mmCIF file of C-alpha atoms in Angstrom:
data_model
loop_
_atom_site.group_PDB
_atom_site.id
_atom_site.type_symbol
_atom_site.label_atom_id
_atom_site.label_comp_id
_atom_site.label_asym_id
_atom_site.label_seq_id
_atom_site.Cartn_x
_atom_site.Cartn_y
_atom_site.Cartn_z
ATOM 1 C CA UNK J 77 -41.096 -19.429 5.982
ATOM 2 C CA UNK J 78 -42.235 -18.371 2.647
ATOM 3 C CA UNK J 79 -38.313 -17.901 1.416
ATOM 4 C CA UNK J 80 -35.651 -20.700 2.285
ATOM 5 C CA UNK J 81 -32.137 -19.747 1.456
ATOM 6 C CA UNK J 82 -29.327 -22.625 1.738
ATOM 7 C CA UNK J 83 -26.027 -23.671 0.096
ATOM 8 C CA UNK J 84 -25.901 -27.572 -1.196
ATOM 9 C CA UNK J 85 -23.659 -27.853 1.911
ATOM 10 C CA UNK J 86 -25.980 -26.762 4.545
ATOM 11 C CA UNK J 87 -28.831 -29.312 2.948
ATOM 12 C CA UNK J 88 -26.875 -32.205 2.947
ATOM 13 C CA UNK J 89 -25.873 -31.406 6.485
ATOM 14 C CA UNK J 90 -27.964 -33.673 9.381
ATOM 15 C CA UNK J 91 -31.886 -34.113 7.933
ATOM 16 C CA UNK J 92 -32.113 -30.966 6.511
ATOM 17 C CA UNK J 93 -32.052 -32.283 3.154
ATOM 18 C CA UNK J 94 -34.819 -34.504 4.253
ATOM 19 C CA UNK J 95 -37.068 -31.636 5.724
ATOM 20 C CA UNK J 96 -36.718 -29.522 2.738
ATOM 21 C CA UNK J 97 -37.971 -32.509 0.514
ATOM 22 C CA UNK J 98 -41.506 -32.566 2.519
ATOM 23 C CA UNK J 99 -42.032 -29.171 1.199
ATOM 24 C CA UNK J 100 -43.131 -28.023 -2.201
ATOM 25 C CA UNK J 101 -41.874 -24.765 -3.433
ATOM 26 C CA UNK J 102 -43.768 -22.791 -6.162
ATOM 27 C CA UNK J 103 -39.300 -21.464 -7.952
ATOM 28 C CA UNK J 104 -36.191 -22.788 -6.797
ATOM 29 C CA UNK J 105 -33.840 -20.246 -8.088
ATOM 30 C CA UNK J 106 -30.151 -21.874 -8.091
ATOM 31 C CA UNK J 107 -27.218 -19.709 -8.139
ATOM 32 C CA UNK J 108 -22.963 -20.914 -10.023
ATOM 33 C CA UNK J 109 -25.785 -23.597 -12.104
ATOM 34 C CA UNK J 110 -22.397 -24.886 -13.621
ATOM 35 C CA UNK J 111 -21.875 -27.256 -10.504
ATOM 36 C CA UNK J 112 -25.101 -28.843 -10.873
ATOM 37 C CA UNK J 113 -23.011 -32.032 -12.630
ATOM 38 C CA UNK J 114 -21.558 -32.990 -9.599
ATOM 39 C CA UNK J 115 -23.132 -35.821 -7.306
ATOM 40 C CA UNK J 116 -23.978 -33.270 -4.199
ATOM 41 C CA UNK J 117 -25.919 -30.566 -6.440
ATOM 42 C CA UNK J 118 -27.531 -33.652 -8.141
ATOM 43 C CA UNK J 119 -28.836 -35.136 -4.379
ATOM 44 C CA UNK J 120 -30.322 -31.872 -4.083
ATOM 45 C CA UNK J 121 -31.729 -31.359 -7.358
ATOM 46 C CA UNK J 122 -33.595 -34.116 -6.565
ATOM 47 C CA UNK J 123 -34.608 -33.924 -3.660
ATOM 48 C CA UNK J 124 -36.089 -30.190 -3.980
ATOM 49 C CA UNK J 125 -39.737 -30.130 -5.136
ATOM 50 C CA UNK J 126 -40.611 -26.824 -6.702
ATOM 51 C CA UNK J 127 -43.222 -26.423 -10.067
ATOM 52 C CA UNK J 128 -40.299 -23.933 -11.839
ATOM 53 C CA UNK J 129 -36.337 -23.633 -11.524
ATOM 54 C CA UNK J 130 -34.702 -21.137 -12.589
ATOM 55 C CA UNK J 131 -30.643 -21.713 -12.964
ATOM 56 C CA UNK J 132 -27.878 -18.592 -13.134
ATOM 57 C CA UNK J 133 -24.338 -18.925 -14.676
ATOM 58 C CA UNK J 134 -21.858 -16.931 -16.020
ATOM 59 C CA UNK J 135 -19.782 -19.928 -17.711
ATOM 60 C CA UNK J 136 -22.389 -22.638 -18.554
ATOM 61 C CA UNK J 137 -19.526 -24.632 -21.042
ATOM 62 C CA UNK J 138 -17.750 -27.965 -19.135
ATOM 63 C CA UNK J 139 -15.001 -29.512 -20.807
ATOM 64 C CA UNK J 140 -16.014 -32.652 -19.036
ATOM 65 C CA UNK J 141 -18.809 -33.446 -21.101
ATOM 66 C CA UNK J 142 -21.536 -32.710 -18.540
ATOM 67 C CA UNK J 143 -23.173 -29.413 -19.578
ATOM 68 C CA UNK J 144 -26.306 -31.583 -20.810
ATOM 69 C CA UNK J 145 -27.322 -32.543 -17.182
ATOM 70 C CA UNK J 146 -28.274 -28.584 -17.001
ATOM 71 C CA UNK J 147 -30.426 -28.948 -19.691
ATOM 72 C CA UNK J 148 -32.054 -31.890 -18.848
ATOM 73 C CA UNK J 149 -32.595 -30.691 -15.134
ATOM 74 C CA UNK J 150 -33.596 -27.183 -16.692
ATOM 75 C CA UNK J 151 -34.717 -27.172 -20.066
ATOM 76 C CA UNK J 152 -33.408 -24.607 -22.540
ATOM 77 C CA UNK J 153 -31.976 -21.344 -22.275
ATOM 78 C CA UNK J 154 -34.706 -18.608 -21.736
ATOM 79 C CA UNK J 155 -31.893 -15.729 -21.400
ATOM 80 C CA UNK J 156 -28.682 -14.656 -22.447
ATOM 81 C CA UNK J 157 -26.394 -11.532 -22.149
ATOM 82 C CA UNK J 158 -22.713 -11.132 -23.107
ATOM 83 C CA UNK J 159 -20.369 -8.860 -21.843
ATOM 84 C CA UNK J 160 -20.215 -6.440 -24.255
ATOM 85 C CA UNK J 161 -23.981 -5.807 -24.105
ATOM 86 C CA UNK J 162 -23.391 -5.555 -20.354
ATOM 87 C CA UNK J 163 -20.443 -2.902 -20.521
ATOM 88 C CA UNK J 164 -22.784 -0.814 -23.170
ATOM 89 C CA UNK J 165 -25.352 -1.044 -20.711
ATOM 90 C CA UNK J 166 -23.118 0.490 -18.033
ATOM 91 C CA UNK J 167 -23.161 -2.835 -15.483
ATOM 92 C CA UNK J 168 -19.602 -3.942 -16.121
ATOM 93 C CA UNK J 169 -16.354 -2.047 -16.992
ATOM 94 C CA UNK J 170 -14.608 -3.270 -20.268
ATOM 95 C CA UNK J 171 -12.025 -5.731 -19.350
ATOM 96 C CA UNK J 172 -8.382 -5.697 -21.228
ATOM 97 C CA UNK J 173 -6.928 -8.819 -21.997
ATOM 98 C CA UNK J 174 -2.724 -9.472 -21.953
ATOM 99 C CA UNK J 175 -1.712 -13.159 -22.712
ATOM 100 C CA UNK J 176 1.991 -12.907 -21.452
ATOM 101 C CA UNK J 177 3.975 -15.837 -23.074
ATOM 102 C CA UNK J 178 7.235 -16.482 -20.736
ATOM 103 C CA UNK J 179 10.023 -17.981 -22.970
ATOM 104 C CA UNK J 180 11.742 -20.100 -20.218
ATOM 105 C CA UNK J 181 13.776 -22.741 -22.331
ATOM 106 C CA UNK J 182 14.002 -25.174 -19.388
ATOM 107 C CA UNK J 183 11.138 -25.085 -18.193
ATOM 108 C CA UNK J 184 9.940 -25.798 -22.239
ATOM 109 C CA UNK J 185 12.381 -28.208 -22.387
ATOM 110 C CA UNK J 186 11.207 -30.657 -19.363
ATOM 111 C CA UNK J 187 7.914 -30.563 -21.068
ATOM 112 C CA UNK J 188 9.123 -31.447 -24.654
ATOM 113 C CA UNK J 189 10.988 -34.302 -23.175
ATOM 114 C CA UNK J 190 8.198 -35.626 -20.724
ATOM 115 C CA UNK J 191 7.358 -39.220 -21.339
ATOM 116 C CA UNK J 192 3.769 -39.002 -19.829
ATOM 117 C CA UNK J 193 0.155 -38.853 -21.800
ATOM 118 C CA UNK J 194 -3.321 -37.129 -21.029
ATOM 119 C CA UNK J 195 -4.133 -36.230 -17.775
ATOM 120 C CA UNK J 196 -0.745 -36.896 -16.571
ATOM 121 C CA UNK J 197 0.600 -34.851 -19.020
ATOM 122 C CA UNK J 198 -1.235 -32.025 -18.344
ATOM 123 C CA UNK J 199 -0.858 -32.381 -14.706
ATOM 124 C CA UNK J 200 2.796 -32.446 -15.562
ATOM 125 C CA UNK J 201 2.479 -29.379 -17.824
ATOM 126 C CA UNK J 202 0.469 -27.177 -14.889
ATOM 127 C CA UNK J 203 3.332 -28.449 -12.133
ATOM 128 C CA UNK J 204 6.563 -27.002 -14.466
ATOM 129 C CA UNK J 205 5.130 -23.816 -15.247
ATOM 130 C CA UNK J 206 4.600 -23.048 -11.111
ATOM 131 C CA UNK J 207 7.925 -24.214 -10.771
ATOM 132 C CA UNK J 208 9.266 -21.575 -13.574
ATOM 133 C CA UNK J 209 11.632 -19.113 -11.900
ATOM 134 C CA UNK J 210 11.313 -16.595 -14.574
ATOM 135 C CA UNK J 211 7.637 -16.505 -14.743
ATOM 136 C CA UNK J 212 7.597 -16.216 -11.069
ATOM 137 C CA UNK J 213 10.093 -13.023 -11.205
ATOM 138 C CA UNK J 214 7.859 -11.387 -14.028
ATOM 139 C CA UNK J 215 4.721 -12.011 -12.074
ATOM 140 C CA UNK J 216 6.295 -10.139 -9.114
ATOM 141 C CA UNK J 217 7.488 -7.404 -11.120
ATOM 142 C CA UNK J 218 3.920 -7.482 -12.676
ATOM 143 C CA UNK J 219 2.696 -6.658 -9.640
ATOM 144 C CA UNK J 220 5.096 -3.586 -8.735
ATOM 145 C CA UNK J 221 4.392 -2.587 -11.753
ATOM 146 C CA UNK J 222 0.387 -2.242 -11.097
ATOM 147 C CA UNK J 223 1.005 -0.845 -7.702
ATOM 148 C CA UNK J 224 2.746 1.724 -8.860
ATOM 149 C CA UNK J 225 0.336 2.903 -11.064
ATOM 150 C CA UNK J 226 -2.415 2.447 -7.917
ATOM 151 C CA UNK J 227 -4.286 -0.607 -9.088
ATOM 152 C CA UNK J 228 -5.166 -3.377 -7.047
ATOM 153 C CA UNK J 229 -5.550 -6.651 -8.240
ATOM 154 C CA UNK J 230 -5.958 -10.745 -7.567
ATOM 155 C CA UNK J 231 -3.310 -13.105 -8.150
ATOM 156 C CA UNK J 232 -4.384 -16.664 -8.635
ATOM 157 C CA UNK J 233 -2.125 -19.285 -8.088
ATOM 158 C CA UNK J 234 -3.148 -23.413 -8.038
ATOM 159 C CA UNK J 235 -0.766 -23.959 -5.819
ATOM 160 C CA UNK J 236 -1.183 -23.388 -2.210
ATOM 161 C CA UNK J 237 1.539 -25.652 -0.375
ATOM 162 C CA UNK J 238 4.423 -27.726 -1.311
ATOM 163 C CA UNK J 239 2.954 -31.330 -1.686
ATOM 164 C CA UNK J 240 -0.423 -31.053 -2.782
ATOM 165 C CA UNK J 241 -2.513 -28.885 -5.293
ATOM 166 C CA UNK J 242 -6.156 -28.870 -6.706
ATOM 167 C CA UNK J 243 -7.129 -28.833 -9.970
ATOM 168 C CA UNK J 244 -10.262 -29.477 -12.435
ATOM 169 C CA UNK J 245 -9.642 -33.088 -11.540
ATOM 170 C CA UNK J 246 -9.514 -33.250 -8.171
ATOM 171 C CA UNK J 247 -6.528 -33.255 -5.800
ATOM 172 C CA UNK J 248 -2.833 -34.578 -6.879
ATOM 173 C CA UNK J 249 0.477 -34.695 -5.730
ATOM 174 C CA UNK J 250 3.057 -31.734 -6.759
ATOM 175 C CA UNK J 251 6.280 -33.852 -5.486
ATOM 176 C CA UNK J 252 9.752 -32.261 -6.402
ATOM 177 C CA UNK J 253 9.186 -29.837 -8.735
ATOM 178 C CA UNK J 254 9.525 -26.927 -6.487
ATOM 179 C CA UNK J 255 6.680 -25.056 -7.523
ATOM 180 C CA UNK J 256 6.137 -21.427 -6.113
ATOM 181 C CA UNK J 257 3.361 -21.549 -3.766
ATOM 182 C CA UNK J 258 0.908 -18.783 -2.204
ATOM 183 C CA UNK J 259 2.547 -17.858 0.889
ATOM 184 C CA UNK J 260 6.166 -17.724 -1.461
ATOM 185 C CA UNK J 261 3.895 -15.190 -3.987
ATOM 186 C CA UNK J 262 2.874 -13.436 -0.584
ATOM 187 C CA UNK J 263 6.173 -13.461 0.576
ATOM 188 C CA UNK J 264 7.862 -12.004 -2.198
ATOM 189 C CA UNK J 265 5.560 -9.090 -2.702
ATOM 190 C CA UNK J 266 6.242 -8.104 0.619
ATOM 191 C CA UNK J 267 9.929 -7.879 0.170
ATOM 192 C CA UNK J 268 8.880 -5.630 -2.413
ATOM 193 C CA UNK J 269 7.098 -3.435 -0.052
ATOM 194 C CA UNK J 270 3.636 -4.271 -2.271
ATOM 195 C CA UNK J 271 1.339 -4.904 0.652
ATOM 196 C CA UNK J 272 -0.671 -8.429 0.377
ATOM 197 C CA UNK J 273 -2.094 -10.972 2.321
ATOM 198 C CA UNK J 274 -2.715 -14.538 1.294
ATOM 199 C CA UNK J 275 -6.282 -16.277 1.411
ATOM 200 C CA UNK J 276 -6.310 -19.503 3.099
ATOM 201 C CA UNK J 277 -9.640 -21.796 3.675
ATOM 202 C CA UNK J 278 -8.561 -21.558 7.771
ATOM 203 C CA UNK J 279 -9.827 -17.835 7.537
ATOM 204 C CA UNK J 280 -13.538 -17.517 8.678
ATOM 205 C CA UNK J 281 -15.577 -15.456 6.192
ATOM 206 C CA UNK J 282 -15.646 -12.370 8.484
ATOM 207 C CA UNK J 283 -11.555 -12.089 8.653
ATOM 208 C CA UNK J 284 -11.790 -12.831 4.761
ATOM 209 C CA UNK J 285 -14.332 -9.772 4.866
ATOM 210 C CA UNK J 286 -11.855 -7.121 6.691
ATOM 211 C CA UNK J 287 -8.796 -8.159 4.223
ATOM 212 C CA UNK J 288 -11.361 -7.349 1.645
ATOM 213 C CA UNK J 289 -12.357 -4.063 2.916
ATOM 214 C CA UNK J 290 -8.802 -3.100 3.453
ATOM 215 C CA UNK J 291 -8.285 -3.346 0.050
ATOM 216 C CA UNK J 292 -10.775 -1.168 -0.953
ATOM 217 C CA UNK J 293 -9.538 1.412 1.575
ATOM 218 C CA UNK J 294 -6.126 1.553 0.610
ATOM 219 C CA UNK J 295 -4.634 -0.780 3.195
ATOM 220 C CA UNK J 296 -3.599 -3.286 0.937
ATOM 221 C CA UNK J 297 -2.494 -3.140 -2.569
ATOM 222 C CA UNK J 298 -3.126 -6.837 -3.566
ATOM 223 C CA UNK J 299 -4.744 -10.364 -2.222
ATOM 224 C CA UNK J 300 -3.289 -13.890 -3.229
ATOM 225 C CA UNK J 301 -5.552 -17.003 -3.618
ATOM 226 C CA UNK J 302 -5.978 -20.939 -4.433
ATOM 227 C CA UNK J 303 -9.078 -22.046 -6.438
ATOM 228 C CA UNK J 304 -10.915 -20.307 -3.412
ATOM 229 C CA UNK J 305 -11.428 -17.232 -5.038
ATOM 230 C CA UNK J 306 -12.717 -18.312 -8.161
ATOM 231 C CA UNK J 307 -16.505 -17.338 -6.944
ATOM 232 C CA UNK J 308 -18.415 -16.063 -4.485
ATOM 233 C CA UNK J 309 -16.193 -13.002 -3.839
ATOM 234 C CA UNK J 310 -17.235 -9.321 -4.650
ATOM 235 C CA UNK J 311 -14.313 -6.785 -4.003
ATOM 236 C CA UNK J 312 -15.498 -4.264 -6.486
ATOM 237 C CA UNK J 313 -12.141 -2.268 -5.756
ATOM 238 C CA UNK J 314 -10.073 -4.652 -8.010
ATOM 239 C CA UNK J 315 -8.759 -3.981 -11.181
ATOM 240 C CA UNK J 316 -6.704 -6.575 -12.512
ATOM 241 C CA UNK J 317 -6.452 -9.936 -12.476
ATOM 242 C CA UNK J 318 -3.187 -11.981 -12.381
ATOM 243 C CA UNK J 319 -3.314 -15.919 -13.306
ATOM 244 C CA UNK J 320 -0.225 -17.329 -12.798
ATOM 245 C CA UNK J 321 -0.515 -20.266 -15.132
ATOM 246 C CA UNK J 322 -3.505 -21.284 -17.848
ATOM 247 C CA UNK J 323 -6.282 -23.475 -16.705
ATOM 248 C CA UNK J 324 -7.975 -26.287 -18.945
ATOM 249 C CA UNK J 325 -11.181 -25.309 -16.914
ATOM 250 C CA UNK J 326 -13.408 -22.984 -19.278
ATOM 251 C CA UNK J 327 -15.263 -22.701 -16.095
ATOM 252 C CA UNK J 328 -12.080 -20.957 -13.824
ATOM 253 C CA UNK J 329 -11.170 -18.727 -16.470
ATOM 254 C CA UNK J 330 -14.287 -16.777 -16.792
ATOM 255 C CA UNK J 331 -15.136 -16.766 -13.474
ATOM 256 C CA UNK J 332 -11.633 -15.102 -12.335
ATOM 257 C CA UNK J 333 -11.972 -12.619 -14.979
ATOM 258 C CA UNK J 334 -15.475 -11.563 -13.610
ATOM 259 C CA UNK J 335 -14.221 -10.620 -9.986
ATOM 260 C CA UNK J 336 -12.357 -7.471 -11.864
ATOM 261 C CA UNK J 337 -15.687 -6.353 -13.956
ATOM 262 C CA UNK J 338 -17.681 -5.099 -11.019
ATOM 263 C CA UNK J 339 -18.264 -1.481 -11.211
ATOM 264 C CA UNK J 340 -16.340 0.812 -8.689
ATOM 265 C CA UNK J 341 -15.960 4.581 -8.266
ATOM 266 C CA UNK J 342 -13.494 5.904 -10.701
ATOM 267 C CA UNK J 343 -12.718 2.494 -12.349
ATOM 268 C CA UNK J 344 -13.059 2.211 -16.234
ATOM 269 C CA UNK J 345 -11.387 -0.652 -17.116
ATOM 270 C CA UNK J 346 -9.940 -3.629 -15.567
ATOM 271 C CA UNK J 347 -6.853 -5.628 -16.920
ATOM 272 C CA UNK J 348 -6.638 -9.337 -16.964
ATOM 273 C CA UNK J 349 -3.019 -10.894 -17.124
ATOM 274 C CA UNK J 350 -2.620 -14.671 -18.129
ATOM 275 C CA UNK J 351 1.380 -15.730 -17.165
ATOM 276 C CA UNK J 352 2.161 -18.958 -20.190
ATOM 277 C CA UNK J 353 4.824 -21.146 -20.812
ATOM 278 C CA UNK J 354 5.226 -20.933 -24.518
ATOM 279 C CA UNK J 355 4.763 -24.641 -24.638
ATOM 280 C CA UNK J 356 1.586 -25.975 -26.881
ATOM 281 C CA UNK J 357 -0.379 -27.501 -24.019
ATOM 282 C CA UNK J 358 -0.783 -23.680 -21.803
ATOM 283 C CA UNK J 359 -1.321 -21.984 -25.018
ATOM 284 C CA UNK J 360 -4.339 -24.056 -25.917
ATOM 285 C CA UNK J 361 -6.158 -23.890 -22.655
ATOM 286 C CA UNK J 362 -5.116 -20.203 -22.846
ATOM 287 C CA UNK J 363 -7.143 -20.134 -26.396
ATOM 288 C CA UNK J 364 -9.732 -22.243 -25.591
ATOM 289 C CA UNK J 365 -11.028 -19.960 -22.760
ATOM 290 C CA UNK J 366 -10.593 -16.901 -24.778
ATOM 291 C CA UNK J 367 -13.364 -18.381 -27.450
ATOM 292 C CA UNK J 368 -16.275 -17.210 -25.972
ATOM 293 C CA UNK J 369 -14.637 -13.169 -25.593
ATOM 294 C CA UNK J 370 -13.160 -13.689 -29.031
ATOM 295 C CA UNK J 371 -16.949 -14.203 -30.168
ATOM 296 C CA UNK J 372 -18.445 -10.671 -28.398
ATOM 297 C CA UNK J 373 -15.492 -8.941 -30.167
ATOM 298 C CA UNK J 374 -12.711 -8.589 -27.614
ATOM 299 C CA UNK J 375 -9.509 -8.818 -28.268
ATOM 300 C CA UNK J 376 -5.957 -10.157 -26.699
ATOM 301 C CA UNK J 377 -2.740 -8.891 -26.786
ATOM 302 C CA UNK J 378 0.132 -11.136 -26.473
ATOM 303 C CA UNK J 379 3.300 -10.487 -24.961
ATOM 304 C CA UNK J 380 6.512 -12.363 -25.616
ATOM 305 C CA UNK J 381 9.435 -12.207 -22.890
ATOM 306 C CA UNK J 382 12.454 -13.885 -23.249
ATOM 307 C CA UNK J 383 14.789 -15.911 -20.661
ATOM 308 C CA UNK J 384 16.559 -13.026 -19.139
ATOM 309 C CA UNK J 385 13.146 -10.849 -18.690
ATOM 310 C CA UNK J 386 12.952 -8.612 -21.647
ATOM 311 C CA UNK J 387 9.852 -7.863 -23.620
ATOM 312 C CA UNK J 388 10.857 -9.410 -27.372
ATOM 313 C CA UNK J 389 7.476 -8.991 -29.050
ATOM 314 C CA UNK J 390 4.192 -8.076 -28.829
ATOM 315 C CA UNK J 391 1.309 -9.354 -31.154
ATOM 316 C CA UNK J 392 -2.440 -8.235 -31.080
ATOM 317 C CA UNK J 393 -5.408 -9.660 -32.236
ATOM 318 C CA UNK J 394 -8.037 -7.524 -33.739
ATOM 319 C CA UNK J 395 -11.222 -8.135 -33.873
ATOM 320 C CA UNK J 396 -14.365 -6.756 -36.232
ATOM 321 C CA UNK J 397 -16.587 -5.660 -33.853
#
């Protein structure tokens, strides 16, 4: 045919790979160019003959060090838009940003005392702010909150069973921390009577399909997921965003945010909430993926709440735009 369309995953599956390397292409247009670094994009990189490439991203920055190979497989960038000049333009709605900064003092305190470095550290870091008790009671109360006022939104939590989670680094072990999982988030909105359903990699992409639509038609006021929502996913009736914890990925953070922006009949705005520890390490990550907004001119407001739930202060920071 004159158009091939094909995830890396379909390629690399049997010979296709091998078939589709016979061929030359005139443009190979790849879509998420971000994953290009790893070893499967690079097989097919390779192995794809085409004269011109084009390569689409929303979050081209890596902190892994790897944001050259798109270059170097690419050349330079021929096009860039922000997301101001997009809302202006009337493709996005303007997101609002809330940073809320839990002030759990033992869930601080585990961290201050922890006697591991680097990656363990911050491994340690993302396990005892699931396990935070308070942050998980805000984060439900968050939610009534939003329903209340008829907005639906996407909770993100990295942790989708007891023993294992994923992060930026690959798969590790959560042991006894007793972190709150997806299907505890799920559960607990229920028993609010906030109606949600939980996103699991089981589902096939048609019953992921109707839980979308329901939300769109009222039949749902949320949807909980892992790192499998971070792309790929268009439910243009969302309008807020829920992280429960900061990510050192400047790749997740953007690319949750964006699932909110889509435009939608009656929407304005959508409203992005970040759930912190007020421990260094979350604050950081929670900075470092605010740089590129905090360029275009948006701005953040912070919210400070204390051990027994209450709002203690509020800070906002203003930007010249």
């Amino acid at each position: 045919k004159d158009i091939v369309i094909a995830t890396s995953q379909s390629l690399l599956a049997g010979n296709k790979l091998t078939l589709v390397g016979e061929e030359r292409f005139g443009l190979c247009i790849v879509d998420e160019i971000h994953h290009y670094s790893s070893e499967q994009f690079k097989r097919v990189a390779g192995a794809v003959r085409a004269a011109y490439r084009l390569g689409l991203s929303a979050t081209l920055k890596r902190t892994d060090g790897l944001s050259p190979i798109f270059y170097a497989l690419l050349g330079d960038v021929r096009y860039r838009i922000g997301i101001k000049e997009l809302v202006k333009k009337g493709l996005l709605v303007e997101p609002i940003f809330y940073s809320i900064i839990i002030e759990d003092e033992e869930a601080c305190n585990k961290i201050r005392n922890c006697p591991y470095k680097l990656l363990e550290f911050s491994r340690y870091v993302k396990k005892v702010s699931g396990s935070s008790e308070l942050k998980f009671r805000y984060i439900l109360g968050l939610c009534q909150s939003l329903q209340s006022k008829g907005r639906k939104f996407m909770l993100y939590t990295d942790f989708v069973n007891k023993n294992k989670a994923i992060d930026e680094d690959g798969e590790f072990s959560i042991n006894d921390l007793g972190v709150f999982t997806r299907d505890e988030y799920v559960k607990g909105l229920l028993e609010l009577k906030i109606k949600t359903i939980g996103i699991s990699s089981e589902m096939s992409g048609i019953q992921r399909q109707i839980i979308f639509n329901k939300l769109g038609n009222n039949e749902l006021d949320g949807i909980v997921f892992g790192s499998l929502g971070n792309e790929g996913i268009n439910i243009p009736s969302v309008d807020a965003i829920i992280m429960c914890n900061a990510t050192a990925s400047t790749i997740r953070f953007p690319q949750r945010c964006g699932r909110a922006m889509r435009l939608y009949k009656n929407k304005t705005n959508c409203y992005i909430y970040e759930i912190l520890l007020n421990t260094p390490k979350e604050l950081k990550w929670s900075q470092d993926n605010f740089l590129e907004y905090d360029e275009q001119g948006f701005k953040k407001e912070k919210i400070y709440v204390n051990n027994d739930g209450y709002l203690i202060k509020k800070e906002i920071k203003l930007q010249q735009t």
